[in-house]
């Protein structure tokens, strides 16, 4: 069995919601830009109906101020990943705020981490969804993510076709 393919400085999460049969995706990055600062990116690809997509991109720089290090020692890349994931979930709520009544139904059913090969699934073959992935490749400052998005964009997707039904008049 092959192990998951993980990218350094990148985490990808699938987000299942009550509004679509297809998951949305939050791509988070976190990388030190110097000794004290960590830059994070949060990209939400909000999908609806499998073929329609909206991209919400946000970035943050979090300083691990030395004067605060006695009190907050866990400000690291993992902390920034969590901040980016939380921002992605907030962006998802904002993206579909007109479609739900918050008081009655929780929007997000589950969030789970997936590996980069998950971006090869068929719904990324749809032009609208794939274009959002291309935009992320242009916007991100993480070279490894850019490289993998370039590979994914060159991938030739297979397409389902109807199968011929056997003659059942026997």
Coordinates of C-alpha atoms in Angstrom, one line a residue:
X1 CA 0.0 0.0 0.0
X2 CA 1.4 3.4 -1.0
X3 CA 1.7 6.0 1.7
X4 CA 0.1 9.4 1.4
X5 CA 2.0 12.0 -0.6
X6 CA 2.4 15.1 1.6
X7 CA 4.0 18.4 0.6
X8 CA 6.3 20.3 2.9
X9 CA 4.6 23.5 4.2
X10 CA 1.2 22.5 2.7
X11 CA -1.9 20.8 4.1
X12 CA -5.0 20.1 2.1
X13 CA -8.4 19.6 3.8
X14 CA -11.7 18.3 2.3
X15 CA -14.8 20.0 3.8
X16 CA -18.1 18.2 3.6
X17 CA -21.1 20.4 4.0
X18 CA -24.9 20.2 4.1
X19 CA -25.2 22.3 0.9
X20 CA -23.4 20.1 -1.7
X21 CA -22.8 16.5 -2.4
X22 CA -19.3 17.4 -3.3
X23 CA -16.6 18.5 -0.9
X24 CA -15.0 21.9 -0.9
X25 CA -11.3 22.2 -0.2
X26 CA -9.1 24.3 2.0
X27 CA -5.4 24.5 1.0
X28 CA -3.3 25.8 3.8
X29 CA 0.4 26.8 3.8
X30 CA 2.8 27.8 6.5
X31 CA 6.4 28.6 6.2
X32 CA 9.0 30.6 8.1
X33 CA 10.0 33.8 6.2
X34 CA 12.7 34.7 8.7
X35 CA 13.7 33.8 12.3
X36 CA 10.6 35.3 13.8
X37 CA 7.8 35.4 11.2
X38 CA 5.7 32.7 9.7
X39 CA 3.6 33.4 6.6
X40 CA 0.4 31.4 6.1
X41 CA -1.9 31.2 3.1
X42 CA -5.5 29.9 3.2
X43 CA -7.2 29.0 -0.1
X44 CA -10.8 27.9 -0.1
X45 CA -12.2 26.3 -3.2
X46 CA -15.9 26.3 -2.4
X47 CA -17.6 23.9 -4.8
X48 CA -21.3 23.6 -5.4
X49 CA -23.0 21.2 -7.8
X50 CA -19.6 19.6 -8.4
X51 CA -18.8 21.9 -11.3
X52 CA -19.2 25.4 -9.9
X53 CA -16.5 26.9 -7.8
X54 CA -15.5 30.0 -5.9
X55 CA -12.0 30.8 -4.7
X56 CA -11.4 32.8 -1.5
X57 CA -7.7 33.5 -0.9
X58 CA -6.3 35.0 2.3
X59 CA -2.8 35.4 3.8
X60 CA -1.3 36.1 7.2
X61 CA 2.1 36.8 8.8
X62 CA 2.4 35.8 12.4
X63 CA 5.3 37.0 14.5
X64 CA 6.8 34.8 17.2
X65 CA 7.9 37.9 19.2
X66 CA 10.8 37.0 21.5
X67 CA 9.2 39.0 24.3
X68 CA 6.1 36.8 24.2
X69 CA 8.0 33.5 23.9
X70 CA 7.9 32.9 27.7
X71 CA 4.1 32.9 27.5
X72 CA 3.4 31.5 24.1
X73 CA 5.8 28.8 23.0
X74 CA 3.6 27.0 20.5
X75 CA 3.6 29.6 17.8
X76 CA 5.0 27.5 15.0
X77 CA 4.0 26.3 11.6
X78 CA 1.4 24.0 13.0
X79 CA -0.2 26.9 14.8
X80 CA -0.3 28.8 11.5
X81 CA -1.8 25.8 9.7
X82 CA -4.6 25.8 12.3
X83 CA -5.2 29.5 11.9
X84 CA -5.4 29.1 8.1
X85 CA -7.8 26.2 8.4
X86 CA -10.0 28.2 10.8
X87 CA -9.9 31.1 8.3
X88 CA -10.9 28.7 5.5
X89 CA -13.9 27.5 7.5
X90 CA -14.9 31.1 8.2
X91 CA -14.6 31.9 4.5
X92 CA -16.8 28.9 3.7
X93 CA -19.5 30.2 6.0
X94 CA -19.3 33.6 4.4
X95 CA -19.4 32.1 0.9
X96 CA -22.7 30.5 1.4
X97 CA -24.3 32.7 4.1
X98 CA -27.3 33.4 1.8
X99 CA -28.1 29.7 1.4
X100 CA -28.6 28.6 4.9
X101 CA -30.2 29.5 8.2
X102 CA -27.3 29.3 10.7
X103 CA -29.7 28.7 13.6
X104 CA -31.1 25.5 12.4
X105 CA -28.6 23.4 10.4
X106 CA -24.8 23.2 10.9
X107 CA -23.2 24.0 7.6
X108 CA -20.0 22.0 7.9
X109 CA -20.4 18.3 8.5
X110 CA -16.8 17.2 8.6
X111 CA -13.2 18.4 7.8
X112 CA -10.4 15.9 7.1
X113 CA -6.9 16.1 5.8
X114 CA -6.3 14.6 2.3
X115 CA -3.1 14.2 0.4
X116 CA -2.2 16.2 -2.8
X117 CA -3.2 13.3 -5.1
X118 CA -6.8 14.0 -4.0
X119 CA -6.6 17.0 -6.4
X120 CA -6.6 14.5 -9.3
X121 CA -10.2 13.5 -8.6
X122 CA -12.6 14.1 -11.4
X123 CA -14.3 17.3 -10.2
X124 CA -11.0 19.1 -10.7
X125 CA -11.3 18.2 -14.4
X126 CA -14.2 20.7 -14.7
X127 CA -13.0 23.9 -16.1
X128 CA -14.4 26.2 -13.5
X129 CA -12.9 24.2 -10.6
X130 CA -9.6 23.6 -12.4
X131 CA -9.3 27.4 -13.1
X132 CA -9.4 28.0 -9.3
X133 CA -6.6 25.6 -8.8
X134 CA -4.6 27.3 -11.5
X135 CA -5.1 30.7 -9.7
X136 CA -3.8 29.2 -6.5
X137 CA -0.7 28.0 -8.4
X138 CA -0.2 31.6 -9.6
X139 CA -0.8 33.2 -6.1
X140 CA 1.0 30.9 -3.7
X141 CA 4.5 31.6 -2.5
X142 CA 5.2 27.9 -1.8
X143 CA 7.3 26.6 -4.8
X144 CA 6.4 22.9 -4.0
X145 CA 2.7 23.7 -4.2
X146 CA 3.2 25.6 -7.5
X147 CA 5.1 22.7 -8.9
X148 CA 2.4 20.1 -8.0
X149 CA -0.4 22.3 -9.3
X150 CA 1.5 22.6 -12.6
X151 CA 1.7 18.7 -12.8
X152 CA -2.0 18.4 -11.9
X153 CA -3.0 20.9 -14.6
X154 CA -1.1 18.8 -17.2
X155 CA -2.9 15.6 -16.1
X156 CA -5.2 14.2 -18.7
X157 CA -8.5 13.2 -17.0
X158 CA -10.5 10.2 -18.0
X159 CA -14.2 10.9 -18.6
X160 CA -17.1 8.7 -17.9
X161 CA -19.2 7.5 -20.9
X162 CA -22.4 5.5 -20.9
X163 CA -22.0 1.8 -21.1
X164 CA -24.1 -0.2 -23.6
X165 CA -26.7 -2.2 -21.8
X166 CA -27.0 -5.9 -22.6
X167 CA -30.0 -7.1 -24.5
X168 CA -32.4 -8.3 -21.7
X169 CA -35.0 -9.9 -24.0
X170 CA -33.8 -13.5 -23.5

